[in-house]
Each structure stands twice: as structure tokens, then as C-alpha cells.
Amino acid sequence: MKHIFKQGINSKKPVLLMLHGTGGTEEDLLPIAETIDPEASVLSVRGSVLEQGMPRFFKRLREGVFDIEDLAVRTKELNNFLDEAAEEYAFDRKNIIAIGYSNGANIAGSLLFHYEQSLKGAVLFHPMVPRRDIKVPNAQGIPIFIGAGVNDPICPADETKELTTLLQGAGATVDVHWESFGHQLTRTEVEAAKAWYRRTYESK
């Protein structure tokens, strides 16, 4: 998978897996990684599916309706890539925190829905429920931040609440930050994620 790896100055910090939204690239979320933890290593990945020329991490049938078969295939592809990247760049595979926006948040959520303990934690900006036809594997002890918009037309508030319930039911600790905006990623949302990250990973 096309990607960027930036070695951090503190190898004990989690590796930040950056996953862009529809039409983005591996460059898009680098400033957010720098904001959240400037000392951490960063693995930023480009989605390998094209929709009218726009990179995505998996296919969809229409807006808000996922191609479930392709989602499963692409999630496995990403999970395998993380195994390979950990070996290539010599970092701990169990020390990855995903930070994704929209389509990127959905593929990060799908990792949690398909592969037990595939992530150490996750920051999901405007995610949807990836699947409703499978049981979420054990997510005990996994901290998750969800950034959501009260007026998000793509990811309604009920979707966020359902995802939160499913993740909590699997044992994850979920913190939801609500914005009064729509689907866009806001500066205050990123700052809230940064504060959550520091409380969760740097205050211990």
C-alpha cells in the first residue's frame, strides 16, 4: 500500500496510523499527527480503491452504503500491511493507534470489528458502523475517541450512538466529543482528540 513512514524521536510512543477521508492522500493528515503527538512515529496510508479518481479504503454502493464484501477484503489487506510494516520499520505491532477521518475512520473501525486487538487505540473522526452482521471481537481495554457532528448529514447522531454501544459492548472504553457542525473535521475536534490522547497515553 502506498504510504509514508516517519520515524519519531520517541520509539516508546505509539505509532500513529493515519487514514484519510474520501479523495485524500497519505499527506492529508500529517499535520494532525504532528498536533496530537509530535514525538510519535507516523505511518500514513493511501487507500487503494478509486471512486471517480478519488482514493478510498474500500468500495461503497452509494453514499452511506458500504460494499461489505470489499470492506472485508480491504480490511484484511490493511491488517496484513500493518504486520508487514511493523517488521519493515521495526516497531511494535501491538503499539498502533489509528487516527482516521470519515472513510479512514470507517476502515479503522472495521479493523476493530474484524480483528481482535488489531489496534491499541483509535481516534475516529465521523465514523459509521462498519458492519451490523458480525459480532465485534473482544476490545477489552482499548480506548477509543469518537469525534461526531450533531448535524452530520452523512453520519447521523444515531449512527454514532450505535457505534459507541457496539464498541462498549465489546469492552472498549469510548469517549465521544460532539460538535454542532456537519461532517467536516474541525480544529476544536482535533484539539479535543489531542487532550484525550494526552490523558489516555501520557498521564500514566
PDB file of C-alpha atoms in Angstrom:
ATOM      1  CA  MET A   1       0.000   0.000   0.000  1.00  0.00           C
ATOM      2  CA  LYS A   2       1.260   3.472  -0.849  1.00  0.00           C
ATOM      3  CA  HIS A   3       2.335   5.109   2.389  1.00  0.00           C
ATOM      4  CA  ILE A   4       4.662   7.399   4.313  1.00  0.00           C
ATOM      5  CA  PHE A   5       6.569   6.319   7.404  1.00  0.00           C
ATOM      6  CA  LYS A   6       8.143   8.953   9.630  1.00  0.00           C
ATOM      7  CA  GLN A   7      10.315   7.742  12.471  1.00  0.00           C
ATOM      8  CA  GLY A   8       9.503   9.531  15.707  1.00  0.00           C
ATOM      9  CA  ILE A   9      12.011  10.755  18.263  1.00  0.00           C
ATOM     10  CA  ASN A  10      10.489   8.565  20.985  1.00  0.00           C
ATOM     11  CA  SER A  11      10.299   4.897  19.989  1.00  0.00           C
ATOM     12  CA  LYS A  12       8.244   4.053  23.082  1.00  0.00           C
ATOM     13  CA  LYS A  13       5.349   6.202  21.881  1.00  0.00           C
ATOM     14  CA  PRO A  14       2.538   4.568  19.898  1.00  0.00           C
ATOM     15  CA  VAL A  15       2.822   4.546  16.118  1.00  0.00           C
ATOM     16  CA  LEU A  16       0.104   6.804  14.700  1.00  0.00           C
ATOM     17  CA  LEU A  17      -1.676   5.144  11.760  1.00  0.00           C
ATOM     18  CA  MET A  18      -3.192   7.977   9.711  1.00  0.00           C
ATOM     19  CA  LEU A  19      -6.149   7.135   7.460  1.00  0.00           C
ATOM     20  CA  HIS A  20      -7.564   9.868   5.207  1.00  0.00           C
ATOM     21  CA  GLY A  21     -11.110  10.552   4.048  1.00  0.00           C
ATOM     22  CA  THR A  22     -12.501  10.051   0.544  1.00  0.00           C
ATOM     23  CA  GLY A  23     -10.374  11.835  -2.041  1.00  0.00           C
ATOM     24  CA  GLY A  24      -7.460  12.320   0.343  1.00  0.00           C
ATOM     25  CA  THR A  25      -3.890  11.074   0.244  1.00  0.00           C
ATOM     26  CA  GLU A  26      -1.257   9.906   2.687  1.00  0.00           C
ATOM     27  CA  GLU A  27      -0.183  13.551   3.065  1.00  0.00           C
ATOM     28  CA  ASP A  28      -3.527  14.896   4.302  1.00  0.00           C
ATOM     29  CA  LEU A  29      -3.499  14.001   7.984  1.00  0.00           C
ATOM     30  CA  LEU A  30       0.208  14.514   8.702  1.00  0.00           C
ATOM     31  CA  PRO A  31      -0.466  17.909  10.349  1.00  0.00           C
ATOM     32  CA  ILE A  32      -2.986  16.223  12.665  1.00  0.00           C
ATOM     33  CA  ALA A  33      -0.429  13.592  13.637  1.00  0.00           C
ATOM     34  CA  GLU A  34       2.019  16.391  14.421  1.00  0.00           C
ATOM     35  CA  THR A  35      -0.619  18.135  16.553  1.00  0.00           C
ATOM     36  CA  ILE A  36      -1.608  15.055  18.523  1.00  0.00           C
ATOM     37  CA  ASP A  37       1.896  13.753  19.241  1.00  0.00           C
ATOM     38  CA  PRO A  38       4.955  15.371  17.597  1.00  0.00           C
ATOM     39  CA  GLU A  39       7.271  12.754  19.151  1.00  0.00           C
ATOM     40  CA  ALA A  40       5.482   9.664  17.813  1.00  0.00           C
ATOM     41  CA  SER A  41       6.281   7.686  14.690  1.00  0.00           C
ATOM     42  CA  VAL A  42       3.724   8.063  11.911  1.00  0.00           C
ATOM     43  CA  LEU A  43       2.507   5.548   9.331  1.00  0.00           C
ATOM     44  CA  SER A  44       0.196   7.309   6.894  1.00  0.00           C
ATOM     45  CA  VAL A  45      -1.509   5.165   4.265  1.00  0.00           C
ATOM     46  CA  ARG A  46      -3.300   5.925   0.995  1.00  0.00           C
ATOM     47  CA  GLY A  47      -6.455   3.992   0.186  1.00  0.00           C
ATOM     48  CA  SER A  48      -6.013   1.643  -2.775  1.00  0.00           C
ATOM     49  CA  VAL A  49      -9.574   1.913  -4.155  1.00  0.00           C
ATOM     50  CA  LEU A  50     -10.512   4.666  -6.610  1.00  0.00           C
ATOM     51  CA  GLU A  51     -14.004   6.129  -6.837  1.00  0.00           C
ATOM     52  CA  GLN A  52     -14.182   8.508  -9.792  1.00  0.00           C
ATOM     53  CA  GLY A  53     -10.461   9.103  -9.349  1.00  0.00           C
ATOM     54  CA  MET A  54     -10.707   9.679  -5.592  1.00  0.00           C
ATOM     55  CA  PRO A  55      -8.724   7.371  -3.287  1.00  0.00           C
ATOM     56  CA  ARG A  56     -10.747   5.410  -0.722  1.00  0.00           C
ATOM     57  CA  PHE A  57     -10.044   2.458   1.527  1.00  0.00           C
ATOM     58  CA  PHE A  58     -12.962   0.343   0.280  1.00  0.00           C
ATOM     59  CA  LYS A  59     -15.818   0.453  -2.211  1.00  0.00           C
ATOM     60  CA  ARG A  60     -19.325   1.648  -1.478  1.00  0.00           C
ATOM     61  CA  LEU A  61     -22.579   1.046  -3.309  1.00  0.00           C
ATOM     62  CA  ARG A  62     -23.673   4.647  -2.714  1.00  0.00           C
ATOM     63  CA  GLU A  63     -23.104   7.285  -0.050  1.00  0.00           C
ATOM     64  CA  GLY A  64     -23.558   5.706   3.347  1.00  0.00           C
ATOM     65  CA  VAL A  65     -23.927   2.153   1.980  1.00  0.00           C
ATOM     66  CA  PHE A  66     -20.769   0.037   2.136  1.00  0.00           C
ATOM     67  CA  ASP A  67     -19.784  -2.801  -0.168  1.00  0.00           C
ATOM     68  CA  ILE A  68     -19.452  -5.301   2.678  1.00  0.00           C
ATOM     69  CA  GLU A  69     -17.532  -7.914   0.677  1.00  0.00           C
ATOM     70  CA  ASP A  70     -14.975  -5.370  -0.462  1.00  0.00           C
ATOM     71  CA  LEU A  71     -14.778  -3.907   3.051  1.00  0.00           C
ATOM     72  CA  ALA A  72     -13.798  -7.328   4.425  1.00  0.00           C
ATOM     73  CA  VAL A  73     -11.152  -7.816   1.715  1.00  0.00           C
ATOM     74  CA  ARG A  74      -9.663  -4.323   2.163  1.00  0.00           C
ATOM     75  CA  THR A  75      -9.666  -4.613   5.945  1.00  0.00           C
ATOM     76  CA  LYS A  76      -7.694  -7.846   5.693  1.00  0.00           C
ATOM     77  CA  GLU A  77      -5.330  -6.138   3.248  1.00  0.00           C
ATOM     78  CA  LEU A  78      -4.726  -3.283   5.694  1.00  0.00           C
ATOM     79  CA  ASN A  79      -4.273  -5.634   8.648  1.00  0.00           C
ATOM     80  CA  ASN A  80      -1.695  -7.649   6.707  1.00  0.00           C
ATOM     81  CA  PHE A  81       0.039  -4.434   5.636  1.00  0.00           C
ATOM     82  CA  LEU A  82       0.370  -3.386   9.289  1.00  0.00           C
ATOM     83  CA  ASP A  83       2.029  -6.723  10.079  1.00  0.00           C
ATOM     84  CA  GLU A  84       4.489  -6.165   7.226  1.00  0.00           C
ATOM     85  CA  ALA A  85       5.141  -2.519   8.085  1.00  0.00           C
ATOM     86  CA  ALA A  86       5.886  -3.378  11.716  1.00  0.00           C
ATOM     87  CA  GLU A  87       8.530  -5.810  10.527  1.00  0.00           C
ATOM     88  CA  GLU A  88       9.955  -3.487   7.865  1.00  0.00           C
ATOM     89  CA  TYR A  89      10.195  -0.423  10.103  1.00  0.00           C
ATOM     90  CA  ALA A  90      10.940  -2.337  13.324  1.00  0.00           C
ATOM     91  CA  PHE A  91       8.103  -1.092  15.508  1.00  0.00           C
ATOM     92  CA  ASP A  92       5.799  -2.946  17.904  1.00  0.00           C
ATOM     93  CA  ARG A  93       2.748  -4.217  16.004  1.00  0.00           C
ATOM     94  CA  LYS A  94       0.753  -4.066  19.235  1.00  0.00           C
ATOM     95  CA  ASN A  95       1.501  -0.369  19.707  1.00  0.00           C
ATOM     96  CA  ILE A  96      -0.518   1.169  16.859  1.00  0.00           C
ATOM     97  CA  ILE A  97      -3.178   3.838  17.338  1.00  0.00           C
ATOM     98  CA  ALA A  98      -5.324   4.560  14.291  1.00  0.00           C
ATOM     99  CA  ILE A  99      -6.401   8.121  13.564  1.00  0.00           C
ATOM    100  CA  GLY A 100      -8.932   8.266  10.753  1.00  0.00           C
ATOM    101  CA  TYR A 101     -11.393  10.690   9.247  1.00  0.00           C
ATOM    102  CA  SER A 102     -14.632   9.641   7.524  1.00  0.00           C
ATOM    103  CA  ASN A 103     -13.707   6.782   5.152  1.00  0.00           C
ATOM    104  CA  GLY A 104     -10.429   6.388   7.035  1.00  0.00           C
ATOM    105  CA  ALA A 105     -12.296   6.218  10.344  1.00  0.00           C
ATOM    106  CA  ASN A 106     -14.545   3.552   8.859  1.00  0.00           C
ATOM    107  CA  ILE A 107     -11.668   1.292   7.819  1.00  0.00           C
ATOM    108  CA  ALA A 108     -10.109   1.779  11.274  1.00  0.00           C
ATOM    109  CA  GLY A 109     -13.408   0.797  12.847  1.00  0.00           C
ATOM    110  CA  SER A 110     -13.540  -2.188  10.539  1.00  0.00           C
ATOM    111  CA  LEU A 111     -10.159  -3.363  11.844  1.00  0.00           C
ATOM    112  CA  LEU A 112     -11.668  -3.419  15.333  1.00  0.00           C
ATOM    113  CA  PHE A 113     -14.766  -5.241  14.053  1.00  0.00           C
ATOM    114  CA  HIS A 114     -12.797  -7.902  12.171  1.00  0.00           C
ATOM    115  CA  TYR A 115      -9.542  -8.485  14.100  1.00  0.00           C
ATOM    116  CA  GLU A 116      -9.263  -8.802  17.857  1.00  0.00           C
ATOM    117  CA  GLN A 117      -6.780  -6.376  19.430  1.00  0.00           C
ATOM    118  CA  SER A 118      -5.669  -5.193  15.972  1.00  0.00           C
ATOM    119  CA  LEU A 119      -5.217  -1.675  17.375  1.00  0.00           C
ATOM    120  CA  LYS A 120      -4.023  -0.361  20.720  1.00  0.00           C
ATOM    121  CA  GLY A 121      -6.496   2.501  20.417  1.00  0.00           C
ATOM    122  CA  ALA A 122      -8.266   4.669  17.878  1.00  0.00           C
ATOM    123  CA  VAL A 123      -9.276   8.236  17.150  1.00  0.00           C
ATOM    124  CA  LEU A 124     -12.285   8.084  14.845  1.00  0.00           C
ATOM    125  CA  PHE A 125     -13.475  11.338  13.299  1.00  0.00           C
ATOM    126  CA  HIS A 126     -17.035  10.997  11.939  1.00  0.00           C
ATOM    127  CA  PRO A 127     -17.157   7.193  11.675  1.00  0.00           C
ATOM    128  CA  MET A 128     -20.090   4.973  10.784  1.00  0.00           C
ATOM    129  CA  VAL A 129     -20.934   1.451  11.932  1.00  0.00           C
ATOM    130  CA  PRO A 130     -18.773  -0.688   9.596  1.00  0.00           C
ATOM    131  CA  ARG A 131     -20.860  -3.861   9.894  1.00  0.00           C
ATOM    132  CA  ARG A 132     -24.009  -4.993  11.634  1.00  0.00           C
ATOM    133  CA  ASP A 133     -23.881  -8.658  10.638  1.00  0.00           C
ATOM    134  CA  ILE A 134     -20.909  -9.781  12.737  1.00  0.00           C
ATOM    135  CA  LYS A 135     -20.111  -9.845  16.445  1.00  0.00           C
ATOM    136  CA  VAL A 136     -17.474  -7.345  17.488  1.00  0.00           C
ATOM    137  CA  PRO A 137     -14.461  -9.256  18.861  1.00  0.00           C
ATOM    138  CA  ASN A 138     -13.004  -8.610  22.298  1.00  0.00           C
ATOM    139  CA  ALA A 139     -11.941  -4.968  22.602  1.00  0.00           C
ATOM    140  CA  GLN A 140     -11.292  -5.047  26.338  1.00  0.00           C
ATOM    141  CA  GLY A 141      -9.020  -2.216  27.432  1.00  0.00           C
ATOM    142  CA  ILE A 142      -8.961  -0.450  24.053  1.00  0.00           C
ATOM    143  CA  PRO A 143      -9.527   3.324  24.402  1.00  0.00           C
ATOM    144  CA  ILE A 144     -11.437   4.979  21.565  1.00  0.00           C
ATOM    145  CA  PHE A 145     -12.154   8.639  20.864  1.00  0.00           C
ATOM    146  CA  ILE A 146     -15.039   9.456  18.527  1.00  0.00           C
ATOM    147  CA  GLY A 147     -15.470  12.919  17.054  1.00  0.00           C
ATOM    148  CA  ALA A 148     -19.024  13.472  15.812  1.00  0.00           C
ATOM    149  CA  GLY A 149     -21.256  16.204  14.444  1.00  0.00           C
ATOM    150  CA  VAL A 150     -24.740  16.747  15.806  1.00  0.00           C
ATOM    151  CA  ASN A 151     -25.800  17.934  12.342  1.00  0.00           C
ATOM    152  CA  ASP A 152     -23.678  15.497  10.318  1.00  0.00           C
ATOM    153  CA  PRO A 153     -25.776  14.522   7.240  1.00  0.00           C
ATOM    154  CA  ILE A 154     -23.516  11.577   6.334  1.00  0.00           C
ATOM    155  CA  CYS A 155     -23.070  10.156   9.819  1.00  0.00           C
ATOM    156  CA  PRO A 156     -26.193  10.988  11.863  1.00  0.00           C
ATOM    157  CA  ALA A 157     -26.054  11.181  15.659  1.00  0.00           C
ATOM    158  CA  ASP A 158     -27.905   7.856  15.983  1.00  0.00           C
ATOM    159  CA  GLU A 159     -25.139   6.179  13.962  1.00  0.00           C
ATOM    160  CA  THR A 160     -22.537   7.476  16.390  1.00  0.00           C
ATOM    161  CA  LYS A 161     -24.565   6.289  19.370  1.00  0.00           C
ATOM    162  CA  GLU A 162     -24.987   2.819  17.843  1.00  0.00           C
ATOM    163  CA  LEU A 163     -21.268   2.504  17.125  1.00  0.00           C
ATOM    164  CA  THR A 164     -20.472   3.611  20.663  1.00  0.00           C
ATOM    165  CA  THR A 165     -22.826   0.983  22.102  1.00  0.00           C
ATOM    166  CA  LEU A 166     -21.342  -1.788  19.950  1.00  0.00           C
ATOM    167  CA  LEU A 167     -17.750  -0.925  20.879  1.00  0.00           C
ATOM    168  CA  GLN A 168     -18.580  -0.579  24.567  1.00  0.00           C
ATOM    169  CA  GLY A 169     -20.376  -3.913  24.412  1.00  0.00           C
ATOM    170  CA  ALA A 170     -17.109  -5.488  23.229  1.00  0.00           C
ATOM    171  CA  GLY A 171     -15.235  -3.966  26.178  1.00  0.00           C
ATOM    172  CA  ALA A 172     -13.769  -0.806  24.658  1.00  0.00           C
ATOM    173  CA  THR A 173     -13.655   2.482  26.568  1.00  0.00           C
ATOM    174  CA  VAL A 174     -15.300   5.087  24.327  1.00  0.00           C
ATOM    175  CA  ASP A 175     -15.231   8.876  24.699  1.00  0.00           C
ATOM    176  CA  VAL A 176     -17.469  10.846  22.314  1.00  0.00           C
ATOM    177  CA  HIS A 177     -16.867  14.507  21.507  1.00  0.00           C
ATOM    178  CA  TRP A 178     -19.814  16.270  19.904  1.00  0.00           C
ATOM    179  CA  GLU A 179     -19.565  19.282  17.594  1.00  0.00           C
ATOM    180  CA  SER A 180     -22.546  21.342  16.417  1.00  0.00           C
ATOM    181  CA  PHE A 181     -21.317  21.230  12.823  1.00  0.00           C
ATOM    182  CA  GLY A 182     -21.722  18.740   9.987  1.00  0.00           C
ATOM    183  CA  HIS A 183     -19.284  16.208   8.530  1.00  0.00           C
ATOM    184  CA  GLN A 184     -16.253  18.490   8.365  1.00  0.00           C
ATOM    185  CA  LEU A 185     -13.282  17.945  10.647  1.00  0.00           C
ATOM    186  CA  THR A 186     -12.853  20.982  12.900  1.00  0.00           C
ATOM    187  CA  ARG A 187      -9.879  22.394  14.779  1.00  0.00           C
ATOM    188  CA  THR A 188     -11.701  22.079  18.122  1.00  0.00           C
ATOM    189  CA  GLU A 189     -12.370  18.402  17.357  1.00  0.00           C
ATOM    190  CA  VAL A 190      -8.669  17.803  16.750  1.00  0.00           C
ATOM    191  CA  GLU A 191      -7.782  19.666  19.950  1.00  0.00           C
ATOM    192  CA  ALA A 192     -10.270  17.524  21.888  1.00  0.00           C
ATOM    193  CA  ALA A 193      -8.633  14.395  20.433  1.00  0.00           C
ATOM    194  CA  LYS A 194      -5.217  15.723  21.438  1.00  0.00           C
ATOM    195  CA  ALA A 195      -6.391  16.301  25.018  1.00  0.00           C
ATOM    196  CA  TRP A 196      -7.915  12.797  25.107  1.00  0.00           C
ATOM    197  CA  TYR A 197      -4.680  11.288  23.764  1.00  0.00           C
ATOM    198  CA  ARG A 198      -2.613  13.007  26.434  1.00  0.00           C
ATOM    199  CA  ARG A 199      -4.986  11.935  29.208  1.00  0.00           C
ATOM    200  CA  THR A 200      -5.016   8.381  27.903  1.00  0.00           C
ATOM    201  CA  TYR A 201      -1.394   7.760  26.930  1.00  0.00           C
ATOM    202  CA  GLU A 202       0.783  10.389  28.559  1.00  0.00           C
ATOM    203  CA  SER A 203      -0.673  10.806  32.035  1.00  0.00           C
ATOM    204  CA  LYS A 204       0.098   7.257  33.114  1.00  0.00           C
TER     205      LYS A 204
END
